[in-house]
Amino acid sequence: TGPAAAEPAAPQQPAAGAGDSARETRIPVRGVRKATAQAMVNSAFTAPQVTEFVTVDVTRTMKLVRELKQDPDMQGLRVNPLLMVAKAFLVSLRRHPEANAAWDEANQEIVLKHYVNLGIAAATPRGLIVPNIKDAQAKTLPELAESLGELVGTAREGKTSPAAMQGGTVTITNVGVFGVDTGTPILNPGESAILAFGQVRQQPWVHKGKVKPRDVTTLALAFDHRLIDGELGSKVLADVAAVLEHPRRLMTWT
């Protein structure tokens, strides 16, 4: 068991002069939070993890998001920057399929996955969960948008099934929704990589030789160094950034 499950300490005695006010609150660790804590400890101390970062101009992607919201084929679907990041990640993995793998310690084998079960980290009242979209690589953009909407809605309602959280191959965590630029995410156990998507901010940026206000974000890719070396990890992250900078690559690279 992890540190959160250690033996409880003896009850605290009120400090002198503290009156009846409690100075500490003890919250039992159980359920989703306990499972998450144990999984993160196991992941951090099992897989050698490396994180790389890239800051990218996503002005064209943000424009495309606005256009897609008006597209008849996308009506009623969740269209947002996360959808485009997910699609860019899938395109990158298609170009670098060896990054979508797992480490089999028992058999001392690398298991290449010919499918992508794309995990989406979701904060819920019960804690952090990571359901995944099965066979995400085979979905059209409208289908991917529909799956993302269903995944997020089900998670918020607390109705995510255990099966939806099993079998993931890679994950995206959208830390930008909390106003955070980036982070160093920990791998979901058994997966090869996790991509952190930071907040999109308007920043001064050199564009076509001039400093202009542009939509900019920072991406962070953490990966299992047993499976993905620095060169491959850099290529995967660079391709995600390239698609988000010039989303026309969604057509030319697929």
PDB file of N, CA, C and O in Angstrom, residues 87 90-91 94 114-118 133-144 147:
ATOM      1  N   LYS A  87      -6.894  14.718 -31.958  1.00  0.00           N
ATOM      2  CA  LYS A  87      -6.702  14.319 -33.358  1.00  0.00           C
ATOM      3  C   LYS A  87      -5.235  14.443 -33.755  1.00  0.00           C
ATOM      4  O   LYS A  87      -4.692  13.562 -34.454  1.00  0.00           O
ATOM      5  N   LEU A  90      -3.299  11.534 -32.349  1.00  0.00           N
ATOM      6  CA  LEU A  90      -3.573  10.309 -33.101  1.00  0.00           C
ATOM      7  C   LEU A  90      -2.823  10.306 -34.433  1.00  0.00           C
ATOM      8  O   LEU A  90      -2.304   9.270 -34.864  1.00  0.00           O
ATOM      9  N   VAL A  91      -2.755  11.465 -35.088  1.00  0.00           N
ATOM     10  CA  VAL A  91      -2.004  11.560 -36.339  1.00  0.00           C
ATOM     11  C   VAL A  91      -0.527  11.283 -36.088  1.00  0.00           C
ATOM     12  O   VAL A  91       0.139  10.554 -36.837  1.00  0.00           O
ATOM     13  N   ARG A  94       0.083   7.660 -35.571  1.00  0.00           N
ATOM     14  CA  ARG A  94       0.005   6.933 -36.843  1.00  0.00           C
ATOM     15  C   ARG A  94       1.329   7.029 -37.589  1.00  0.00           C
ATOM     16  O   ARG A  94       1.767   6.071 -38.224  1.00  0.00           O
ATOM     17  N   HIS A 114      -1.581  -2.100 -32.183  1.00  0.00           N
ATOM     18  CA  HIS A 114      -2.046  -1.665 -33.497  1.00  0.00           C
ATOM     19  C   HIS A 114      -3.405  -0.973 -33.402  1.00  0.00           C
ATOM     20  O   HIS A 114      -4.156  -0.915 -34.368  1.00  0.00           O
ATOM     21  N   TYR A 115      -3.689  -0.462 -32.249  1.00  0.00           N
ATOM     22  CA  TYR A 115      -4.905   0.296 -31.969  1.00  0.00           C
ATOM     23  C   TYR A 115      -4.526   1.331 -30.923  1.00  0.00           C
ATOM     24  O   TYR A 115      -3.527   1.184 -30.210  1.00  0.00           O
ATOM     25  N   VAL A 116      -5.296   2.407 -30.847  1.00  0.00           N
ATOM     26  CA  VAL A 116      -5.070   3.430 -29.835  1.00  0.00           C
ATOM     27  C   VAL A 116      -6.326   3.558 -28.976  1.00  0.00           C
ATOM     28  O   VAL A 116      -7.373   3.982 -29.472  1.00  0.00           O
ATOM     29  N   ASN A 117      -6.223   3.168 -27.733  1.00  0.00           N
ATOM     30  CA  ASN A 117      -7.278   3.433 -26.763  1.00  0.00           C
ATOM     31  C   ASN A 117      -6.865   4.708 -26.031  1.00  0.00           C
ATOM     32  O   ASN A 117      -6.001   4.691 -25.149  1.00  0.00           O
ATOM     33  N   LEU A 118      -7.453   5.812 -26.450  1.00  0.00           N
ATOM     34  CA  LEU A 118      -7.008   7.139 -26.027  1.00  0.00           C
ATOM     35  C   LEU A 118      -7.639   7.547 -24.707  1.00  0.00           C
ATOM     36  O   LEU A 118      -8.833   7.825 -24.631  1.00  0.00           O
ATOM     37  N   ILE A 133     -11.083   6.165 -24.916  1.00  0.00           N
ATOM     38  CA  ILE A 133     -11.880   5.975 -26.128  1.00  0.00           C
ATOM     39  C   ILE A 133     -11.286   4.800 -26.887  1.00  0.00           C
ATOM     40  O   ILE A 133     -10.142   4.857 -27.345  1.00  0.00           O
ATOM     41  N   LYS A 134     -12.046   3.726 -26.997  1.00  0.00           N
ATOM     42  CA  LYS A 134     -11.545   2.526 -27.657  1.00  0.00           C
ATOM     43  C   LYS A 134     -11.392   2.761 -29.165  1.00  0.00           C
ATOM     44  O   LYS A 134     -12.247   3.367 -29.805  1.00  0.00           O
ATOM     45  N   ASP A 135     -10.279   2.249 -29.708  1.00  0.00           N
ATOM     46  CA  ASP A 135     -10.006   2.333 -31.147  1.00  0.00           C
ATOM     47  C   ASP A 135     -10.186   3.753 -31.675  1.00  0.00           C
ATOM     48  O   ASP A 135     -10.809   3.983 -32.723  1.00  0.00           O
ATOM     49  N   ALA A 136      -9.607   4.704 -30.954  1.00  0.00           N
ATOM     50  CA  ALA A 136      -9.749   6.108 -31.340  1.00  0.00           C
ATOM     51  C   ALA A 136      -9.138   6.390 -32.711  1.00  0.00           C
ATOM     52  O   ALA A 136      -9.575   7.299 -33.421  1.00  0.00           O
ATOM     53  N   GLN A 137      -8.135   5.609 -33.079  1.00  0.00           N
ATOM     54  CA  GLN A 137      -7.448   5.847 -34.356  1.00  0.00           C
ATOM     55  C   GLN A 137      -8.359   5.617 -35.558  1.00  0.00           C
ATOM     56  O   GLN A 137      -8.098   6.140 -36.648  1.00  0.00           O
ATOM     57  N   ALA A 138      -9.438   4.870 -35.381  1.00  0.00           N
ATOM     58  CA  ALA A 138     -10.333   4.534 -36.492  1.00  0.00           C
ATOM     59  C   ALA A 138     -11.503   5.510 -36.620  1.00  0.00           C
ATOM     60  O   ALA A 138     -12.319   5.366 -37.531  1.00  0.00           O
ATOM     61  N   LYS A 139     -11.579   6.506 -35.758  1.00  0.00           N
ATOM     62  CA  LYS A 139     -12.737   7.390 -35.733  1.00  0.00           C
ATOM     63  C   LYS A 139     -12.526   8.619 -36.615  1.00  0.00           C
ATOM     64  O   LYS A 139     -11.425   9.172 -36.685  1.00  0.00           O
ATOM     65  N   THR A 140     -13.597   9.036 -37.281  1.00  0.00           N
ATOM     66  CA  THR A 140     -13.588  10.310 -37.993  1.00  0.00           C
ATOM     67  C   THR A 140     -13.624  11.428 -36.951  1.00  0.00           C
ATOM     68  O   THR A 140     -13.852  11.183 -35.758  1.00  0.00           O
ATOM     69  N   LEU A 141     -13.418  12.656 -37.391  1.00  0.00           N
ATOM     70  CA  LEU A 141     -13.446  13.774 -36.449  1.00  0.00           C
ATOM     71  C   LEU A 141     -14.809  13.901 -35.758  1.00  0.00           C
ATOM     72  O   LEU A 141     -14.857  14.059 -34.527  1.00  0.00           O
ATOM     73  N   PRO A 142     -15.944  13.800 -36.480  1.00  0.00           N
ATOM     74  CA  PRO A 142     -17.230  13.836 -35.778  1.00  0.00           C
ATOM     75  C   PRO A 142     -17.386  12.678 -34.783  1.00  0.00           C
ATOM     76  O   PRO A 142     -17.928  12.871 -33.681  1.00  0.00           O
ATOM     77  N   GLU A 143     -16.923  11.497 -35.137  1.00  0.00           N
ATOM     78  CA  GLU A 143     -17.024  10.357 -34.225  1.00  0.00           C
ATOM     79  C   GLU A 143     -16.156  10.556 -32.992  1.00  0.00           C
ATOM     80  O   GLU A 143     -16.550  10.210 -31.870  1.00  0.00           O
ATOM     81  N   LEU A 144     -14.973  11.135 -33.193  1.00  0.00           N
ATOM     82  CA  LEU A 144     -14.086  11.404 -32.063  1.00  0.00           C
ATOM     83  C   LEU A 144     -14.712  12.449 -31.145  1.00  0.00           C
ATOM     84  O   LEU A 144     -14.661  12.321 -29.908  1.00  0.00           O
ATOM     85  N   SER A 147     -17.441  10.788 -29.130  1.00  0.00           N
ATOM     86  CA  SER A 147     -16.879   9.940 -28.073  1.00  0.00           C
ATOM     87  C   SER A 147     -16.340  10.776 -26.916  1.00  0.00           C
ATOM     88  O   SER A 147     -16.511  10.415 -25.746  1.00  0.00           O
TER      89      SER A 147
END
